[in-house]
mmCIF file of C-alpha atoms in Angstrom:
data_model
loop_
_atom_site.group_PDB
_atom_site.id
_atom_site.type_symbol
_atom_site.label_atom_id
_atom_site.label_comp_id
_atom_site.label_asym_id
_atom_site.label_seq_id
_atom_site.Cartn_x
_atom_site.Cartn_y
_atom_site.Cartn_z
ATOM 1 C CA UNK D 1 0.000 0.000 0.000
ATOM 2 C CA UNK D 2 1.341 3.513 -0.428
ATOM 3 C CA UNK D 3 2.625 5.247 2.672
ATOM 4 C CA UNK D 4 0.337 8.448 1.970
ATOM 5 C CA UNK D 5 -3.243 8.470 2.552
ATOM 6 C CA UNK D 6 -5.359 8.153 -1.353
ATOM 7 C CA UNK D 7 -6.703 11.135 -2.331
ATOM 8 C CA UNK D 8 -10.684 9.725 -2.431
ATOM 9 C CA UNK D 9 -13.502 11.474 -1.471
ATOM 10 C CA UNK D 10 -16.468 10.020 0.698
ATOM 11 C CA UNK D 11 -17.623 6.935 -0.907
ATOM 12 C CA UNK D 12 -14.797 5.772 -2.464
ATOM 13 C CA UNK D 13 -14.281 8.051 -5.249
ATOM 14 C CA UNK D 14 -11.194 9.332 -6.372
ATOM 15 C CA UNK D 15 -10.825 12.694 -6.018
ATOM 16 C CA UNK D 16 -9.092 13.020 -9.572
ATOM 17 C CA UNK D 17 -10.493 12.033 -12.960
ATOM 18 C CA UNK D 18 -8.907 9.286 -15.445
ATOM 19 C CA UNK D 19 -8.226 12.357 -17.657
ATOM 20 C CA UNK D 20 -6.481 14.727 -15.179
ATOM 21 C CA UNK D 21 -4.471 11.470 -14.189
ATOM 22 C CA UNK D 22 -3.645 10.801 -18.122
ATOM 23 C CA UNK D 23 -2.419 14.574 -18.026
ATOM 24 C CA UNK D 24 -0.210 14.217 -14.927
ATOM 25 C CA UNK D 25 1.504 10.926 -16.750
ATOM 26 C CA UNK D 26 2.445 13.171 -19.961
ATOM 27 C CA UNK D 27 3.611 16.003 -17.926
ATOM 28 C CA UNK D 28 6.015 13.264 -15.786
ATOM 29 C CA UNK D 29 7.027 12.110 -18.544
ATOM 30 C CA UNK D 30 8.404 15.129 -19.723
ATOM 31 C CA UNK D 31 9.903 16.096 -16.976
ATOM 32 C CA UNK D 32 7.082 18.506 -15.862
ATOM 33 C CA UNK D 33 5.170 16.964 -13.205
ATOM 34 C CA UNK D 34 4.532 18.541 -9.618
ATOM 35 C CA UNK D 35 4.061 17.474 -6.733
ATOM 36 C CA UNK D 36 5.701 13.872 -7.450
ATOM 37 C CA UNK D 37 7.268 12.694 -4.262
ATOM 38 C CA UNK D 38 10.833 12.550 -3.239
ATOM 39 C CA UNK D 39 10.771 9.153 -1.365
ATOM 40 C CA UNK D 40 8.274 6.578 -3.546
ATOM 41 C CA UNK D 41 6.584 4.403 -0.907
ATOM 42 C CA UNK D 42 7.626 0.598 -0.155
ATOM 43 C CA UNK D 43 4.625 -0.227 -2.953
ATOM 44 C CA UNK D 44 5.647 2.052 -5.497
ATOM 45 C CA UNK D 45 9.560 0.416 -4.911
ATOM 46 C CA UNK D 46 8.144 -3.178 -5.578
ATOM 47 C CA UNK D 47 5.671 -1.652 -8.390
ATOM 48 C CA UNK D 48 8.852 -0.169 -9.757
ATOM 49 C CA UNK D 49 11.575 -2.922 -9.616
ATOM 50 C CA UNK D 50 9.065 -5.572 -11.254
ATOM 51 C CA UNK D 51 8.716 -3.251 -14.177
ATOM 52 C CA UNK D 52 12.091 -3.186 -14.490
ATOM 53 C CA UNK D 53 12.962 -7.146 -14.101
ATOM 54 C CA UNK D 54 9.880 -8.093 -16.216
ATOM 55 C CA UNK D 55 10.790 -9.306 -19.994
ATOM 56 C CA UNK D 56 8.640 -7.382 -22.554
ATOM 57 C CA UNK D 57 8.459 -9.832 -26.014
ATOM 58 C CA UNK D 58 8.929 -7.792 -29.330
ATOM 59 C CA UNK D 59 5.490 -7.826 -31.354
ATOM 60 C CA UNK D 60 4.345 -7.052 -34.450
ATOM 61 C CA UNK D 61 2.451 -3.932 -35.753
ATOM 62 C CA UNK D 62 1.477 -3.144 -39.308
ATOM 63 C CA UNK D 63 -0.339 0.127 -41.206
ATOM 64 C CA UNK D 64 -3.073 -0.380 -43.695
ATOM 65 C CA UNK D 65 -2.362 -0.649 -47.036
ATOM 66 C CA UNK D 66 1.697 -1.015 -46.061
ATOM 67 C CA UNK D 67 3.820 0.610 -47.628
ATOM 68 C CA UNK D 68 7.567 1.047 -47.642
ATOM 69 C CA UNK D 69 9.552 0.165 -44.680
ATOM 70 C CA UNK D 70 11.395 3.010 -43.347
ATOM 71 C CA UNK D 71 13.086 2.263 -40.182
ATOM 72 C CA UNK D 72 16.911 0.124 -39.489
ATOM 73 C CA UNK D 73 16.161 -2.496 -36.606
ATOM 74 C CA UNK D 74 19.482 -0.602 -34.549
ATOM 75 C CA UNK D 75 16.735 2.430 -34.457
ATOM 76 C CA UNK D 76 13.898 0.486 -33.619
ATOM 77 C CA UNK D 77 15.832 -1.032 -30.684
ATOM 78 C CA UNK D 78 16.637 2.093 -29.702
ATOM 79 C CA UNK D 79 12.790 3.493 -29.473
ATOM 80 C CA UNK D 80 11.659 0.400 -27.693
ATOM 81 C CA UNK D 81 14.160 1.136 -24.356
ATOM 82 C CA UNK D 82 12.729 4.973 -24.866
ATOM 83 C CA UNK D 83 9.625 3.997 -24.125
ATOM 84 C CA UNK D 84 10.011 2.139 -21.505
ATOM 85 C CA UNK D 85 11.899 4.278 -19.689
ATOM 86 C CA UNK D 86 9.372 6.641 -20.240
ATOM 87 C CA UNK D 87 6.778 4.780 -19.010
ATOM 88 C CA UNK D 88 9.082 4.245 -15.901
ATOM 89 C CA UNK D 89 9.173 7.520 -15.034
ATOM 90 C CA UNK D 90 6.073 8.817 -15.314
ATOM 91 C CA UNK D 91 4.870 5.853 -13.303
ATOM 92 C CA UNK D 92 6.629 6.384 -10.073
ATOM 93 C CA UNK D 93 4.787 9.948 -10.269
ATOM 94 C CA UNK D 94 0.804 8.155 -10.617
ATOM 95 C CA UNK D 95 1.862 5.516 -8.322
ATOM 96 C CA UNK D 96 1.852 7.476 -5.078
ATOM 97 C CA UNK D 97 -1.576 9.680 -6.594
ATOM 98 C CA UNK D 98 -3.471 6.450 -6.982
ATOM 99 C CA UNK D 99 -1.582 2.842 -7.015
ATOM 100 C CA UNK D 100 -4.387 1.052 -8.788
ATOM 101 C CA UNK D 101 -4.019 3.200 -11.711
ATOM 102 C CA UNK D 102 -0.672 1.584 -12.150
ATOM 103 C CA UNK D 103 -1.050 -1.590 -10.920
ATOM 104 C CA UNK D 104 -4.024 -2.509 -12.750
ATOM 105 C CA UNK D 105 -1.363 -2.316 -15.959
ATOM 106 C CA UNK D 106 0.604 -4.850 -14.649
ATOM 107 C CA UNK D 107 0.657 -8.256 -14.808
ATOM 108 C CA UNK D 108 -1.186 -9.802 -11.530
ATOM 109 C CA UNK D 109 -2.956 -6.499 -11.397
ATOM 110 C CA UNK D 110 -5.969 -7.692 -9.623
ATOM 111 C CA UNK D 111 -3.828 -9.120 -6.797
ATOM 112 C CA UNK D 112 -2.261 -7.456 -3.664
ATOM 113 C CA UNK D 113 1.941 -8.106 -4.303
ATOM 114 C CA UNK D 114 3.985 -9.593 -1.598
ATOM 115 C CA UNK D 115 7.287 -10.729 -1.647
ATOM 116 C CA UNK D 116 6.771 -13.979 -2.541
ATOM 117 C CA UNK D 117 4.932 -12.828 -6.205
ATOM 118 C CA UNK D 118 7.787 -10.233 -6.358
ATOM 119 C CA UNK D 119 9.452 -12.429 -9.237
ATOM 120 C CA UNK D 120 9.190 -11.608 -12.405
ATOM 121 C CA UNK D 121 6.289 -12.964 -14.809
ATOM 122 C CA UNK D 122 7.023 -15.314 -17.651
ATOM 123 C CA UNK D 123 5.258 -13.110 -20.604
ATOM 124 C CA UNK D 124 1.759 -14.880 -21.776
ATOM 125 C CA UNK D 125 1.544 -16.645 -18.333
ATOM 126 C CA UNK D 126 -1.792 -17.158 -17.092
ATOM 127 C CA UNK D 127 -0.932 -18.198 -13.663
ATOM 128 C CA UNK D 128 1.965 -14.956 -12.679
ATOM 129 C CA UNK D 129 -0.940 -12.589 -14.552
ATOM 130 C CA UNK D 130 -0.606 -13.061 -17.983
ATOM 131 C CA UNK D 131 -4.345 -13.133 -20.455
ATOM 132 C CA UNK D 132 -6.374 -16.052 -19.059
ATOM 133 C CA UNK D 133 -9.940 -17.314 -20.746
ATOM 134 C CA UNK D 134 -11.919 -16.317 -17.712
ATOM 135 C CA UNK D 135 -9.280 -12.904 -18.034
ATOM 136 C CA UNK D 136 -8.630 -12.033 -20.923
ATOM 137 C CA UNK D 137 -7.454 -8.459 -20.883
ATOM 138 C CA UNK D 138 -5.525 -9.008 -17.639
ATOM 139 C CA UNK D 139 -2.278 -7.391 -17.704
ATOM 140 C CA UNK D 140 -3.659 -4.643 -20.250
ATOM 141 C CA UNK D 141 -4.925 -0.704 -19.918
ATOM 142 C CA UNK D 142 -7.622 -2.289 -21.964
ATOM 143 C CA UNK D 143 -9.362 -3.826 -19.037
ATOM 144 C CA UNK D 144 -10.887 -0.571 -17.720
ATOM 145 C CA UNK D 145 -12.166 0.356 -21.014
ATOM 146 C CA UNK D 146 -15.884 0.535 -21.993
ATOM 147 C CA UNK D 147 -16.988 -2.614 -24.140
ATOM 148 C CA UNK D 148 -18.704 -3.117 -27.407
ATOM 149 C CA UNK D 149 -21.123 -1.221 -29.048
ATOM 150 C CA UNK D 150 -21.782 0.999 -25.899
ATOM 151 C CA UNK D 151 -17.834 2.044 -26.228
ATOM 152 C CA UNK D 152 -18.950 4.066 -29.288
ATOM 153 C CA UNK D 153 -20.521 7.294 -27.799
ATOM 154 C CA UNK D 154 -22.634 9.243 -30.024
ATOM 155 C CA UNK D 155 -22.543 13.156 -29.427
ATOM 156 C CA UNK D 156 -25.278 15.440 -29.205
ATOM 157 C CA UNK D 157 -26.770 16.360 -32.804
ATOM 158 C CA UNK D 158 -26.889 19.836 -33.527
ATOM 159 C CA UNK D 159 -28.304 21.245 -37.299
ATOM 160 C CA UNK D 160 -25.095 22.626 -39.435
ATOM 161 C CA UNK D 161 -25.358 24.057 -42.680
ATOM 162 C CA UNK D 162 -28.253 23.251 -44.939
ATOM 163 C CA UNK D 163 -28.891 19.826 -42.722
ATOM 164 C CA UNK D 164 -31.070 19.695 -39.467
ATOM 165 C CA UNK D 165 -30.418 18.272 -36.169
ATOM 166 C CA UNK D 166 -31.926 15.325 -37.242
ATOM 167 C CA UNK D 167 -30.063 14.745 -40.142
ATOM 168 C CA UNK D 168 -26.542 14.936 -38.323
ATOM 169 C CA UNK D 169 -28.002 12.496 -35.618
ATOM 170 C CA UNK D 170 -28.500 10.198 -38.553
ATOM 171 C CA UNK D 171 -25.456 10.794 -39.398
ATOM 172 C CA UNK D 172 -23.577 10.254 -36.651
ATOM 173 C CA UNK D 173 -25.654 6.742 -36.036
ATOM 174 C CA UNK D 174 -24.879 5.492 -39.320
ATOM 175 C CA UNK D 175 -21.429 5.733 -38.592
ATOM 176 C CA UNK D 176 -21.279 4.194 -35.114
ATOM 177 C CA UNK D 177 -23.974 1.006 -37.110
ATOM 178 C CA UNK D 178 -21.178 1.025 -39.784
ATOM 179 C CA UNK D 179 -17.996 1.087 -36.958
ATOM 180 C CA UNK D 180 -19.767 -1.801 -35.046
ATOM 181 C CA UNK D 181 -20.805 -3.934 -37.983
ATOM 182 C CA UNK D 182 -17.377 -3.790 -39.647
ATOM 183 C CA UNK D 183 -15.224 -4.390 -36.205
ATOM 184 C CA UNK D 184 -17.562 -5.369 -33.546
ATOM 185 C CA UNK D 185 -19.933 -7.868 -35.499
ATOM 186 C CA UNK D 186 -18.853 -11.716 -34.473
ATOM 187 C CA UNK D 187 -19.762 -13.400 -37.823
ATOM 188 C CA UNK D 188 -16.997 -10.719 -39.655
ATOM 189 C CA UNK D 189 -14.210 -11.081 -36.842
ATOM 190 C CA UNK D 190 -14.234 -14.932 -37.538
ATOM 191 C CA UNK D 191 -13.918 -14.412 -41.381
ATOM 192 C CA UNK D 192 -16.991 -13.159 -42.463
ATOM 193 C CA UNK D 193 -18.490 -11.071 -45.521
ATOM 194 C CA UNK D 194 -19.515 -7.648 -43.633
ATOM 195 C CA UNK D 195 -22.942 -7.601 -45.272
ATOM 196 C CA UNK D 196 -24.181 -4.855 -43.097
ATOM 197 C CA UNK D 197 -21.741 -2.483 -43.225
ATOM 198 C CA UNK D 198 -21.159 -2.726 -46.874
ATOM 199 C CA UNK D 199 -24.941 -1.816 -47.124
ATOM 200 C CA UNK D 200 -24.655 1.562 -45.456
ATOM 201 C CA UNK D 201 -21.993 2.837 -47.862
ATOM 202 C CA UNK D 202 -23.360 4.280 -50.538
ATOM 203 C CA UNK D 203 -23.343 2.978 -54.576
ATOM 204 C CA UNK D 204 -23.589 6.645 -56.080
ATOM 205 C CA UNK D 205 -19.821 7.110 -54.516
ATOM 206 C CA UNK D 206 -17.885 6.232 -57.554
ATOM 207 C CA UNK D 207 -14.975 3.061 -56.679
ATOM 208 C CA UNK D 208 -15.985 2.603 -53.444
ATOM 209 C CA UNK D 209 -18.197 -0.403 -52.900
ATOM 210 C CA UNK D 210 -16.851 -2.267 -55.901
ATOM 211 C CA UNK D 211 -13.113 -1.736 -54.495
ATOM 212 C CA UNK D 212 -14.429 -3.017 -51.350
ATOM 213 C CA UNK D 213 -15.695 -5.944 -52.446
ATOM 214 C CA UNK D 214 -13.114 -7.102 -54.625
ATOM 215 C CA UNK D 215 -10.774 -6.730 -51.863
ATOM 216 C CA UNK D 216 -13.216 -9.352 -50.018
ATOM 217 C CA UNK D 217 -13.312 -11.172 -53.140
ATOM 218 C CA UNK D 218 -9.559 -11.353 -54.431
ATOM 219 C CA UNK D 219 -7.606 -9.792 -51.790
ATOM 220 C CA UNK D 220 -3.870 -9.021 -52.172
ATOM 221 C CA UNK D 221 -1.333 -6.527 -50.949
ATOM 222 C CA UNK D 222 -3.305 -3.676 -52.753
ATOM 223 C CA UNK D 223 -6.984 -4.444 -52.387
ATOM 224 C CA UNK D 224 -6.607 -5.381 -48.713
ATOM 225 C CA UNK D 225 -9.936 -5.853 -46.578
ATOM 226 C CA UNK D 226 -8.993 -5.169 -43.494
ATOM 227 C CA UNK D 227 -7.927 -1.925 -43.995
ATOM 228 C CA UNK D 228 -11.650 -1.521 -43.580
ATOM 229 C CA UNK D 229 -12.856 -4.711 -41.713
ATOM 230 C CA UNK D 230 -11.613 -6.311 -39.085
ATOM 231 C CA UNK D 231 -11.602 -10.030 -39.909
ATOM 232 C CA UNK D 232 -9.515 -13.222 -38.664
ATOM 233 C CA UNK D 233 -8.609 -16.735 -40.238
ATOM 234 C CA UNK D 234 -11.083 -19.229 -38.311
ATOM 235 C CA UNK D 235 -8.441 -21.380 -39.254
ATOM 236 C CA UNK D 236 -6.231 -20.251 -37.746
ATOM 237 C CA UNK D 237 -7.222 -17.956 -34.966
ATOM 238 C CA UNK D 238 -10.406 -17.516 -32.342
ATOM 239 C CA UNK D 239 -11.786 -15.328 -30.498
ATOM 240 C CA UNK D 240 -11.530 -15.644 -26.707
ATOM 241 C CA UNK D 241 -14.962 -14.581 -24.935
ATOM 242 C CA UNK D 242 -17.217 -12.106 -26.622
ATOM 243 C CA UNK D 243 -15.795 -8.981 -25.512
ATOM 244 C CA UNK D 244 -14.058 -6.752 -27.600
ATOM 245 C CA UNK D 245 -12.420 -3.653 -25.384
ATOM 246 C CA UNK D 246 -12.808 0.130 -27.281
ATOM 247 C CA UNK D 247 -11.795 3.903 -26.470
ATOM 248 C CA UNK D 248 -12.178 6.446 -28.931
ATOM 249 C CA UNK D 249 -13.783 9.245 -30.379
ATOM 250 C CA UNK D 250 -16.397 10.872 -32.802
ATOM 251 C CA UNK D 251 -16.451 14.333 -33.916
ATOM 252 C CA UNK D 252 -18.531 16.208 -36.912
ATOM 253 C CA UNK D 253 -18.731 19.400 -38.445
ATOM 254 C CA UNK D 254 -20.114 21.237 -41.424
ATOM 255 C CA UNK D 255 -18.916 20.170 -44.717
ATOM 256 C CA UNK D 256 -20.035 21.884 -47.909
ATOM 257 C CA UNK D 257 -23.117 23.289 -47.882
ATOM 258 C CA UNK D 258 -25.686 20.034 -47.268
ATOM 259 C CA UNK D 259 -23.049 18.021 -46.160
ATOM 260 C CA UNK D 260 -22.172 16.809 -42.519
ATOM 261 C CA UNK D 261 -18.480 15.088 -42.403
ATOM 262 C CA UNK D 262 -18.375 12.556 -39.389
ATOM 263 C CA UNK D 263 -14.793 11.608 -38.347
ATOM 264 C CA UNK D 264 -14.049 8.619 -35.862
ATOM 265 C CA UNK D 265 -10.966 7.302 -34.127
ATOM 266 C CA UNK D 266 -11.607 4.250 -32.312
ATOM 267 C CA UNK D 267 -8.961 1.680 -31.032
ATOM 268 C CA UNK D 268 -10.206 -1.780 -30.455
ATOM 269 C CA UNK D 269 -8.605 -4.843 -28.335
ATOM 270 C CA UNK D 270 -9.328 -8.231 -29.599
ATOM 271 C CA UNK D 271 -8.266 -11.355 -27.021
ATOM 272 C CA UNK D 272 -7.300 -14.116 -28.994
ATOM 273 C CA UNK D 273 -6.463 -18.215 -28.898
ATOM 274 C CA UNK D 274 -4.780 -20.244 -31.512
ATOM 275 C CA UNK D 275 -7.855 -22.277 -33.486
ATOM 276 C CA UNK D 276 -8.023 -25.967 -32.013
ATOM 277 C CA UNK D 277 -6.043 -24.771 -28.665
ATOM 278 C CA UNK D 278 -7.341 -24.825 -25.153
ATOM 279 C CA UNK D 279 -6.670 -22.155 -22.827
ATOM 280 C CA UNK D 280 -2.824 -22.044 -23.754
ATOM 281 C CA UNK D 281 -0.954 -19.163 -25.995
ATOM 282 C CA UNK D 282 -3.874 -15.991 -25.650
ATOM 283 C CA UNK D 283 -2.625 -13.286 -27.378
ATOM 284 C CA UNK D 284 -4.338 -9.570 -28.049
ATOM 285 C CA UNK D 285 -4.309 -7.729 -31.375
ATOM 286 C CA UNK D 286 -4.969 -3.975 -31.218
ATOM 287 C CA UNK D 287 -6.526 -2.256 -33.828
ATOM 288 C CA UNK D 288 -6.809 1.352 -34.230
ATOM 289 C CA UNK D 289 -9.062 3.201 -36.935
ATOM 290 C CA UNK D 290 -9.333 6.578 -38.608
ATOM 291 C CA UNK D 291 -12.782 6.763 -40.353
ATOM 292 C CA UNK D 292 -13.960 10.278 -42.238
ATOM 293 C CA UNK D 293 -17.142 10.246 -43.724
ATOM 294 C CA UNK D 294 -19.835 12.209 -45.219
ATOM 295 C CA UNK D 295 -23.995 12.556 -45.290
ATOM 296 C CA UNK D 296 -25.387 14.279 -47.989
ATOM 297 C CA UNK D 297 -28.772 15.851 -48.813
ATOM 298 C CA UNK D 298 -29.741 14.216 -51.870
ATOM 299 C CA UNK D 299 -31.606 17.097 -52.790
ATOM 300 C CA UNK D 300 -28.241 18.753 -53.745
ATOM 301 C CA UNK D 301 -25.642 16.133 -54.149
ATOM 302 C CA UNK D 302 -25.710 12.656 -55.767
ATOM 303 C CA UNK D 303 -26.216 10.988 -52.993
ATOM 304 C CA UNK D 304 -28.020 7.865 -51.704
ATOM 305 C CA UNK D 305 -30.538 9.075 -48.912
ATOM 306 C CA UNK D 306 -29.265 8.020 -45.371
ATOM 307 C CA UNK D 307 -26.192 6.166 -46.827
ATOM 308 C CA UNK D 308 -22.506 7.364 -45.878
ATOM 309 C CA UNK D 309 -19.507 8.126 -48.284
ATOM 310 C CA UNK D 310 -16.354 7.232 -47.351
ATOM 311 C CA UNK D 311 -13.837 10.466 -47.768
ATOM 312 C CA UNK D 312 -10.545 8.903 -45.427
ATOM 313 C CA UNK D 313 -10.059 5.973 -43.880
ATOM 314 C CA UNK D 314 -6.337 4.757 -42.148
ATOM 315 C CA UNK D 315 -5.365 1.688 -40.151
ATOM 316 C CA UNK D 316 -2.698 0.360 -37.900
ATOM 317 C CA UNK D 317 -2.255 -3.042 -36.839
ATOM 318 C CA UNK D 318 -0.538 -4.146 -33.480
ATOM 319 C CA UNK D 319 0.992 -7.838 -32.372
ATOM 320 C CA UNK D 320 -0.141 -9.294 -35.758
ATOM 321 C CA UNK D 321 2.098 -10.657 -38.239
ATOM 322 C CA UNK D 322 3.961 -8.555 -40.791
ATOM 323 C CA UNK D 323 2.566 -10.722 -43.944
ATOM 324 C CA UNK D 324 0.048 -9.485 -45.819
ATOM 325 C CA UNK D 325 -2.103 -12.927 -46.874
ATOM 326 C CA UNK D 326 -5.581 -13.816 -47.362
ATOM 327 C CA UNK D 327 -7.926 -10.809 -46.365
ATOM 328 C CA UNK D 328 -7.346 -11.294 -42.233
ATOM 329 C CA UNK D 329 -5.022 -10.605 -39.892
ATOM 330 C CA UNK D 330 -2.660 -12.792 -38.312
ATOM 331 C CA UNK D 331 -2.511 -12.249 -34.737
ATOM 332 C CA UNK D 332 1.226 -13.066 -33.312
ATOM 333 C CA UNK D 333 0.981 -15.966 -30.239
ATOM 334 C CA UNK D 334 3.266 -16.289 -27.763
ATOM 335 C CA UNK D 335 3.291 -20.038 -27.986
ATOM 336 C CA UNK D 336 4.080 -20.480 -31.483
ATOM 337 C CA UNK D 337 7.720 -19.831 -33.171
ATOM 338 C CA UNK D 338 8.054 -16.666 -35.128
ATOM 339 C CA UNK D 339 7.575 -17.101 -39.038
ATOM 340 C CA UNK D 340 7.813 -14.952 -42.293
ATOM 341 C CA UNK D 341 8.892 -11.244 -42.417
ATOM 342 C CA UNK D 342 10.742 -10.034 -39.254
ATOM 343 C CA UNK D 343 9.533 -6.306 -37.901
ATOM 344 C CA UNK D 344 11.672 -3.292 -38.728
ATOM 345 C CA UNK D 345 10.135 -0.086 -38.513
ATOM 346 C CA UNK D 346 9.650 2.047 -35.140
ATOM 347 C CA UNK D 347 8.418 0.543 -32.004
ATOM 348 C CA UNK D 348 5.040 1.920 -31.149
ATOM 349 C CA UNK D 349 2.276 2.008 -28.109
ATOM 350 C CA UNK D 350 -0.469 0.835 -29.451
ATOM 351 C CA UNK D 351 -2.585 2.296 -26.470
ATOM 352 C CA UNK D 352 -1.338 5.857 -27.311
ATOM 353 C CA UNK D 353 -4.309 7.314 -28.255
ATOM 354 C CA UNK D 354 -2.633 10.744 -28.113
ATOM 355 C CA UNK D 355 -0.452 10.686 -31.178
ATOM 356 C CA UNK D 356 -2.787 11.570 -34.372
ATOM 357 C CA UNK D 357 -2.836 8.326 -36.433
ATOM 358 C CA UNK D 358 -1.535 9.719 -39.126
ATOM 359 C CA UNK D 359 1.379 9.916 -37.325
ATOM 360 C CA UNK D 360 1.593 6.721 -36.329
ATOM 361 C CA UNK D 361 1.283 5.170 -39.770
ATOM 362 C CA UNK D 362 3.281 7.364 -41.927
ATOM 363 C CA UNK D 363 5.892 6.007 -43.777
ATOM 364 C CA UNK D 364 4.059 2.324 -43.596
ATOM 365 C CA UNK D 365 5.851 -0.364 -43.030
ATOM 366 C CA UNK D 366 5.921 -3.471 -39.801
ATOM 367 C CA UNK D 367 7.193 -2.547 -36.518
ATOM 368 C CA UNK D 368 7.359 -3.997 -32.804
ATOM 369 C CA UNK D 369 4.495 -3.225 -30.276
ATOM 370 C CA UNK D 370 6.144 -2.150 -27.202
ATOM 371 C CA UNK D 371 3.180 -3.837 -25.277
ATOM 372 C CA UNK D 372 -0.086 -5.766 -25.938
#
């Protein structure tokens, strides 16, 4: 337990908000932070030294459609020990404001350490805190996010030029329906045709639908569905439970006159087994997803009434393999020995949900998830 007395107010509550805490970890990790004690407490030592002892495996994260590979593996090396230390620092700092919010991340998370669990965690193992069927998302920020459909929060419609309130709320519902049925819906995650989703895009938006599906019909390195849809081999990989963890965002504004441009960024967490396993070798693949799209009054544009055109959309892929093969994605298990193209590009977070995507994915390319 920490040695100062947590900062809750009556009935439990902590007296600081998951946001102001998120802003206190950026500002210790540059340096910035106040009020960070001198002397960590005997919790915050342990919390401390097991982050340091425990291994962290490389895995794989890829953009959608790759691209070129920009990045030396000495560099990439290089990154990966940045963040960490990073993530050192700032921790010591949110440790002594509210050690759950720390210890939740780690491994064993749900349990009270003692110097007999003080050893470090084989990585992937259910029994020192590692993903577990009945625990999936153990070990991961994911486990405190919202779930599902209800994850994707739909704001408040308000009219914008030339379209009413109640044109923008159908707007903005289309795209959450369209968000859900392309990443959310079971029947597409285990291989799939996303029938629903491909029916709210609309056929007077010239390439669209037809590149779509011939990228579920033929797919290759250029006509790629899952830079769209998130879909897995049911030969090769399941899902483990029915939850799917999500943070994000949706946003809208005016676009031309009787036009409404909805933009999304939603990160998803998918717990998953090697097809034919039992409860050995869970693995998570993290997805995260740019989506811009419009809703147009057919009245002035050639547009399908209620149906959403697709203006942006950008992808990045974490602990899956770097290949490119089939229409899915290849999740990376812990269990299995590593096969086909080795990751080179830049380690990344892929629960930073502060860096823009575009960011993130620039350059294309497969590099190492610092975590999963």
């Amino acid at each position: 337990m920490s040695d100062r007395p947590s900062p809750e107010q009556p009935g439990g509550r902590p007296s600081i908000s998951d946001e102001e805490l998120e802003a206190f970890l950026r500002e210790a990790a540059q340096g910035g932070a106040a009020g960070a004690p001198k002397e960590p407490s005997a919790r915050a030592r342990m919390v401390t030294r097991r982050l340091r002892e425990e291994p962290a495996p490389p895995s794989g994260w890829r953009t959608g459609p790759p691209l070129h590979e920009r990045e030396r593996r000495g560099r990439r090396k290089r990154r990966l020990g940045a963040v960490i230390g990073v993530a050192l620092t700032a921790g010591l700092a949110v440790v002594a404001i509210r050690p759950s919010l720390l210890l939740d991340r780690l491994p064993g998370g749900d349990d009270e350490p003692s110097a007999a669990s003080s050893a470090p965690a084989a990585p992937g193992a259910g029994a020192e805190g590692g993903p577990t069927p009945d625990a999936p998302f153990r070990g991961s920020p994911a486990r405190s996010w919202a779930e599902g459909a209800d994850a994707i929060e739909v704001p408040a419609a308000k009219a914008v030029d030339g379209l009413s309130a109640e044109q923008v709320e159908l707007a903005l519902r289309r795209t959450k329906e369209f968000l859900v049925a392309s990443n959310l819906d079971p029947e597409v995650r285990r291989g799939g045709q996303p029938d629903e989703a491909l029916a709210l895009l609309d056929p007077k938006q010239p390439d669209m639908l037809p590149d779509a599906r011939r990228s579920l019909r033929s797919p290759d390195r250029e006509h790629d569905p899952v830079t769209l849809f998130t879909r897995f081999d049911p030969d090769e990989a399941r899902p483990v439970g029915d939850v799917v963890k999500v943070r994000g965002e949706m946003t809208y504004e005016a676009g031309k006159p009787g036009q409404v441009r909805v933009r999304a960024d939603y990160t998803f967490v998918y717990p998953m087994a090697r097809a034919g396993d039992g409860a050995e070798g869970i693995t998570r693949t993290i997805v995260r997803r740019e989506l811009t799209v419009l809703l147009s009054d057919p009245s002035r544009w050639a547009a399908t009434p209620g149906r959403l055109q697709v203006e942006r959309y950008d992808a990045a892929f974490f602990n899956v393999s770097c290949e490119n093969d089939g229409g899915y994605l290849h999740p990376s298990f812990p269990t299995a020995a590593p096969t086909g193209t080795a990751p080179t590009g830049e380690a990344r977070d892929p629960y930073d949900l502060e860096t823009p995507l575009k960011g993130v994915i620039e350059g294309g390319g497969c590099g190492t998830a610092s975590r999963t």
